[in-house]
PDB file of C-alpha atoms in Angstrom:
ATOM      1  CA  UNK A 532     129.019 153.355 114.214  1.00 53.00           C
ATOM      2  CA  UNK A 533     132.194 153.431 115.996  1.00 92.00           C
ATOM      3  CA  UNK A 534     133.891 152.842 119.368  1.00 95.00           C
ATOM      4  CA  UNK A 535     134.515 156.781 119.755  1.00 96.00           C
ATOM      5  CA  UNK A 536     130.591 157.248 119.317  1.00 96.00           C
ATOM      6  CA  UNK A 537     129.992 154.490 122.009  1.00 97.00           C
ATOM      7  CA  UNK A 538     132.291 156.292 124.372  1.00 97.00           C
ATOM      8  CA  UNK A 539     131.201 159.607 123.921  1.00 97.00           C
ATOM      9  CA  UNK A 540     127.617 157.879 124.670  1.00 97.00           C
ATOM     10  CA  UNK A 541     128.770 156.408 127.568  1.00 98.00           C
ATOM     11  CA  UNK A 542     130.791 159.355 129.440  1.00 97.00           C
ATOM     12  CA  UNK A 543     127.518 161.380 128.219  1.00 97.00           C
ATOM     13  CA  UNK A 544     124.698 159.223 130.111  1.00 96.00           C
ATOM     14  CA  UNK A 545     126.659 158.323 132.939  1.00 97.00           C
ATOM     15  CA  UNK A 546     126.580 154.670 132.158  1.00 97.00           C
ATOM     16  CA  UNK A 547     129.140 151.942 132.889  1.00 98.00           C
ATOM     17  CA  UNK A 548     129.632 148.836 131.499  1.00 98.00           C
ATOM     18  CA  UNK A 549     131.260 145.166 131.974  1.00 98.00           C
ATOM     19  CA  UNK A 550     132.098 142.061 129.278  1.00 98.00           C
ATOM     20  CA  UNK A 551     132.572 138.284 129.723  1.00 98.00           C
ATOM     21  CA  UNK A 552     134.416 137.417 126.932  1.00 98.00           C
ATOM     22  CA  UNK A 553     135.256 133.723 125.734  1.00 98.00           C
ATOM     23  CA  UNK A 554     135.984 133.546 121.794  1.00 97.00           C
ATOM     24  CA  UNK A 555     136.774 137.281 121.079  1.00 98.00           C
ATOM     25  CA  UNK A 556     139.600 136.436 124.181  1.00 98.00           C
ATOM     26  CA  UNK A 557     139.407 140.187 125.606  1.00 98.00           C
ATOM     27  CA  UNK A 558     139.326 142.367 122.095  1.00 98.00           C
ATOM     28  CA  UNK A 559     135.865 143.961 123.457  1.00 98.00           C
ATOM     29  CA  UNK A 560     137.289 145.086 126.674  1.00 98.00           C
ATOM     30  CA  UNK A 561     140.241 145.971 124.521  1.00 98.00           C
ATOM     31  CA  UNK A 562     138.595 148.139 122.447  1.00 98.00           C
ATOM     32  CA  UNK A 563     136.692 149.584 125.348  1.00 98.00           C
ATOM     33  CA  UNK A 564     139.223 150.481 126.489  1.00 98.00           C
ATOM     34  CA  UNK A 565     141.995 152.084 124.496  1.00 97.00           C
ATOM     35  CA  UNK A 566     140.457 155.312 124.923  1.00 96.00           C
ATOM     36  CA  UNK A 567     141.184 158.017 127.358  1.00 97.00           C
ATOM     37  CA  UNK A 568     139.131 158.641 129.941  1.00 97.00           C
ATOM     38  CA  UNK A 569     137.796 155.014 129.382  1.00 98.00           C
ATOM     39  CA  UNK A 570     137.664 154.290 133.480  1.00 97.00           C
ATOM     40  CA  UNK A 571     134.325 156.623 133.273  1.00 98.00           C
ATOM     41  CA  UNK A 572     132.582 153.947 132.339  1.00 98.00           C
ATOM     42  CA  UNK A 573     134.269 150.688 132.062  1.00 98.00           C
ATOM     43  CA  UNK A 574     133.890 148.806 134.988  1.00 98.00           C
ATOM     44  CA  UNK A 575     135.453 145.183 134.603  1.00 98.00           C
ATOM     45  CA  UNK A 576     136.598 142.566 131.531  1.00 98.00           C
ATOM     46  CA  UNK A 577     135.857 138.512 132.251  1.00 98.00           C
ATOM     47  CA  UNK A 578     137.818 136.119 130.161  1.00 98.00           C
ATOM     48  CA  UNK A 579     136.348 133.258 130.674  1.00 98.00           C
ATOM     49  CA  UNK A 580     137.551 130.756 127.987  1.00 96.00           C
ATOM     50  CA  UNK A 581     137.172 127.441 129.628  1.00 97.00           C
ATOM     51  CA  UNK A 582     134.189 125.481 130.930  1.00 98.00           C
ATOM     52  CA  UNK A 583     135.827 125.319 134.228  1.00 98.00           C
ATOM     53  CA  UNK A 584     135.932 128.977 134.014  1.00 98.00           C
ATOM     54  CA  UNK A 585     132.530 129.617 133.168  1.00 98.00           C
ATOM     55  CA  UNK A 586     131.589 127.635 135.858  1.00 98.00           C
ATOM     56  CA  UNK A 587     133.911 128.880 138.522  1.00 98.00           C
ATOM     57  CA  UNK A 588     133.664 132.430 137.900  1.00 97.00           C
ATOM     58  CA  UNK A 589     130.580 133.531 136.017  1.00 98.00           C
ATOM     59  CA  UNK A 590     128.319 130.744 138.005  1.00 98.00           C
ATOM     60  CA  UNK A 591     127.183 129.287 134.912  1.00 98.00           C
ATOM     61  CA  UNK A 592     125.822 125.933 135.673  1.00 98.00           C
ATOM     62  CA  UNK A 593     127.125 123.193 134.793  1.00 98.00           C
ATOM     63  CA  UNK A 594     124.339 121.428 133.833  1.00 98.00           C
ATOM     64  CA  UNK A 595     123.873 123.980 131.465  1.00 98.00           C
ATOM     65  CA  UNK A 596     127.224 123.456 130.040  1.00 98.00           C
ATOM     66  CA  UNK A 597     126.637 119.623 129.608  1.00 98.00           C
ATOM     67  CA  UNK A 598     123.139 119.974 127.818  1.00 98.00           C
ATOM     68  CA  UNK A 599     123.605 122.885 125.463  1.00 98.00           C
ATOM     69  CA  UNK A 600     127.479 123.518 125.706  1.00 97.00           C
ATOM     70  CA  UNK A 601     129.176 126.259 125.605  1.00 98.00           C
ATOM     71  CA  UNK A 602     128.449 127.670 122.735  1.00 98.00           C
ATOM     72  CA  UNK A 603     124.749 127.847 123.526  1.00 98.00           C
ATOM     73  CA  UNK A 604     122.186 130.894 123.474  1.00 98.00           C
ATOM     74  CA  UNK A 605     121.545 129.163 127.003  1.00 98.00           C
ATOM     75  CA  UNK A 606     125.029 129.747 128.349  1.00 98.00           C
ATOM     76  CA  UNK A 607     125.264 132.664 126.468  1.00 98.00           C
ATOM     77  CA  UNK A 608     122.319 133.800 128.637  1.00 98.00           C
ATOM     78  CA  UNK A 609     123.844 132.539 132.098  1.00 98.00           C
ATOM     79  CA  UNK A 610     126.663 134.578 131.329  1.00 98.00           C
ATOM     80  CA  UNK A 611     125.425 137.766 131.267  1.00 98.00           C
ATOM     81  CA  UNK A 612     122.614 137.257 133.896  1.00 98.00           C
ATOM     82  CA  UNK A 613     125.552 136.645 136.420  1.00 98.00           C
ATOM     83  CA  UNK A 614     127.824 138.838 134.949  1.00 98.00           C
ATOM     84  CA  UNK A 615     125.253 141.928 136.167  1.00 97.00           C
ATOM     85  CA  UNK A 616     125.135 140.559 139.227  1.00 96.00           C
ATOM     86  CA  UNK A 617     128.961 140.396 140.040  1.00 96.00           C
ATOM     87  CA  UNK A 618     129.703 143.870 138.553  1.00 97.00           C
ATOM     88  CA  UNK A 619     126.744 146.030 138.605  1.00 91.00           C
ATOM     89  CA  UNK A 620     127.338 148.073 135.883  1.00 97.00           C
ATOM     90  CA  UNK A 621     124.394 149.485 133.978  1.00 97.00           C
ATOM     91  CA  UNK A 622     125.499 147.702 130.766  1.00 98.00           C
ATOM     92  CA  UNK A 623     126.483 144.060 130.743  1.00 98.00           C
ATOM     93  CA  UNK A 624     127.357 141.904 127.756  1.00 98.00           C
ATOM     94  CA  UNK A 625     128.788 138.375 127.090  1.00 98.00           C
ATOM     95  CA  UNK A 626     130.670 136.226 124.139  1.00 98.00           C
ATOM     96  CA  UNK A 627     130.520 133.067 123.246  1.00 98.00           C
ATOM     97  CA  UNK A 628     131.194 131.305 120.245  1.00 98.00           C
ATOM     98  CA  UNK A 629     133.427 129.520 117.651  1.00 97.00           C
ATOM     99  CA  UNK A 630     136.504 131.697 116.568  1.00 97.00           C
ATOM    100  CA  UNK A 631     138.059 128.923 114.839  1.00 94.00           C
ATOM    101  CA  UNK A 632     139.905 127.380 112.819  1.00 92.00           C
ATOM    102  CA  UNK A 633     139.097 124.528 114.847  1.00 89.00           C
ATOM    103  CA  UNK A 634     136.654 123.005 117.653  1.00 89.00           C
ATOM    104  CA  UNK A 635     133.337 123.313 115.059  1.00 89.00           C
ATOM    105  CA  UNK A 636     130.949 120.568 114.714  1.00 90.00           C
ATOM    106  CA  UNK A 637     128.041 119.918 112.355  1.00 89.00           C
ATOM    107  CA  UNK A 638     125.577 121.902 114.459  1.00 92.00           C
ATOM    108  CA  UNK A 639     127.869 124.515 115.685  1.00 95.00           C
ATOM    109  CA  UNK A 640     130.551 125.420 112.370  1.00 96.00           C
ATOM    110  CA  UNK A 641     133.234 128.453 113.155  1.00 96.00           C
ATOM    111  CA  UNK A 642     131.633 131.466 112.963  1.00 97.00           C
ATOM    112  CA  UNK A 643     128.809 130.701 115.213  1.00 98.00           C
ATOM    113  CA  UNK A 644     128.902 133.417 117.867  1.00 98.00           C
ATOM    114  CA  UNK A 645     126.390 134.443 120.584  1.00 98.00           C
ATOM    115  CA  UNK A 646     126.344 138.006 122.124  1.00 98.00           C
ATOM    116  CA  UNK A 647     124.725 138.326 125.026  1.00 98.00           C
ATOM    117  CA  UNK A 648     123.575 142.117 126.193  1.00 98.00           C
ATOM    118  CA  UNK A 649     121.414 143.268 129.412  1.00 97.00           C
ATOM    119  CA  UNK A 650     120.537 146.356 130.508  1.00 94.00           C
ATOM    120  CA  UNK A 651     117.778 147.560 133.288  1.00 87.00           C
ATOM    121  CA  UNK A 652     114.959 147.446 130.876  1.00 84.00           C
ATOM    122  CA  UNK A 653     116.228 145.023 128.356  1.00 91.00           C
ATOM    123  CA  UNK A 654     117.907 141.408 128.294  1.00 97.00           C
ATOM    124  CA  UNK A 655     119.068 140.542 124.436  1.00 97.00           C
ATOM    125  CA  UNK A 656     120.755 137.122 123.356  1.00 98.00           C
ATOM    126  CA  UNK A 657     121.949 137.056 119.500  1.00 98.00           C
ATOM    127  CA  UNK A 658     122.771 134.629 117.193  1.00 98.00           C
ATOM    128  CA  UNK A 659     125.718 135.526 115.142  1.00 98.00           C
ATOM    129  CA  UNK A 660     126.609 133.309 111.923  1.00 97.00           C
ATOM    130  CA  UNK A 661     129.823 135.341 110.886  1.00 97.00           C
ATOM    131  CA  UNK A 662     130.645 133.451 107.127  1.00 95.00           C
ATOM    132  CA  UNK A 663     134.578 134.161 107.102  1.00 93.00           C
ATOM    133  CA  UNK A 664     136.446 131.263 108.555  1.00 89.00           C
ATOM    134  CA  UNK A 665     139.365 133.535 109.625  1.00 96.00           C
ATOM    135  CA  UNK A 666     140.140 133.724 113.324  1.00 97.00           C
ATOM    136  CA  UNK A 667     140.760 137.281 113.983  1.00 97.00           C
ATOM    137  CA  UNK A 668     138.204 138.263 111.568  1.00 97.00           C
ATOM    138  CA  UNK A 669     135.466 136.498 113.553  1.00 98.00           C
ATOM    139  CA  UNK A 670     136.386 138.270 116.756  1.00 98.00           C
ATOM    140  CA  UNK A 671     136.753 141.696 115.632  1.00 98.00           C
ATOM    141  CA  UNK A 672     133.490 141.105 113.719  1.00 98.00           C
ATOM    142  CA  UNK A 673     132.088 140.133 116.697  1.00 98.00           C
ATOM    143  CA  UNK A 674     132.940 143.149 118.523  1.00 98.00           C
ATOM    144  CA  UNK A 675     131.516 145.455 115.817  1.00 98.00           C
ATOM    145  CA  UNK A 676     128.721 143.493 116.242  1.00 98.00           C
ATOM    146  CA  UNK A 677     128.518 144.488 120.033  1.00 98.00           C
ATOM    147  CA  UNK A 678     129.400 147.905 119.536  1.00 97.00           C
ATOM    148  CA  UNK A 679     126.401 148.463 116.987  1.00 96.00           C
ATOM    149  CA  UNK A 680     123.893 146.923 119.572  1.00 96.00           C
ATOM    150  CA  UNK A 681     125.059 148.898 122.305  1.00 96.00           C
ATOM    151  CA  UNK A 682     124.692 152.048 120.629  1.00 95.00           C
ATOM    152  CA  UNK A 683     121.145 150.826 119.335  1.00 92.00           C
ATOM    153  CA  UNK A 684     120.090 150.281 122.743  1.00 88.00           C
ATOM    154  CA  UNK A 685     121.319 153.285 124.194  1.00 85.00           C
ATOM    155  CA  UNK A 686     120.175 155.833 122.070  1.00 67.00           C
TER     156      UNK A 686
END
């Protein structure tokens, strides 16, 4: 499953779609894209890295933040309930997680990543455990990750 399918899905059923992005630091939207003809569907690309920013821009309360953190299924959640409603697009996902090689704790070790995806019938929040400990490999894992469920829910 591949980013060519997804786009050929995508230009095919009319469908657009947006990302919030915190520890994959805009590779989705990257990979969404670096395609031609890409502006069919994509509509917009968040990077919101900080809790200030997550706050500020994607509405996600603070309280939320403080309880669960950031890396939470909870603010995971937040993300891409408000993320629909700023952009609209049929297809909405968020990121959040623990790229590494730093920030981990006992209860949340790199490689922890939560993938948020909502649609009109369907609102999906994913726990990720990616085992690698390398940086780069987490994100782009992550965004095969996306790409997979997307095309599973679209089909």
């Amino acid at each position: 499953m591949s980013i060519q399918l997804l786009h050929k899905k995508l230009i095919n059923k009319k469908l657009t779609i947006s990302v919030a992005e915190s520890c994959t630091g805009g590779l989705l939207a990257h990979n969404l894209t670096k395609l031609a003809n890409s502006s069919k569907y994509f509509e917009m690309g968040i990077t919101t890295y900080s809790n200030q920013a997550k706050i500020k821009i994607l509405k996600v309360n603070k309280n939320i933040i403080k309880k669960y953190g950031a890396v939470s299924k909870e603010c995971c959640k937040s993300m891409v309930q408000n993320l629909s409603k700023i952009s609209k697009s049929k297809i909405n996902v968020s990121i959040t997680g623990i790229a590494g090689p730093g920030g981990s704790s006992k209860n949340k070790p790199v490689g922890l990543v939560y993938i948020g995806i909502k649609n009109d019938k369907t609102l999906l929040i994913e726990e990720n455990f990616f085992k690698t400990k390398k940086r780069y490999s987490i994100q782009s894992l992550t965004v095969k990750k996306v790409i997979k469920t997307i095309l599973k829910t679209i089909y």
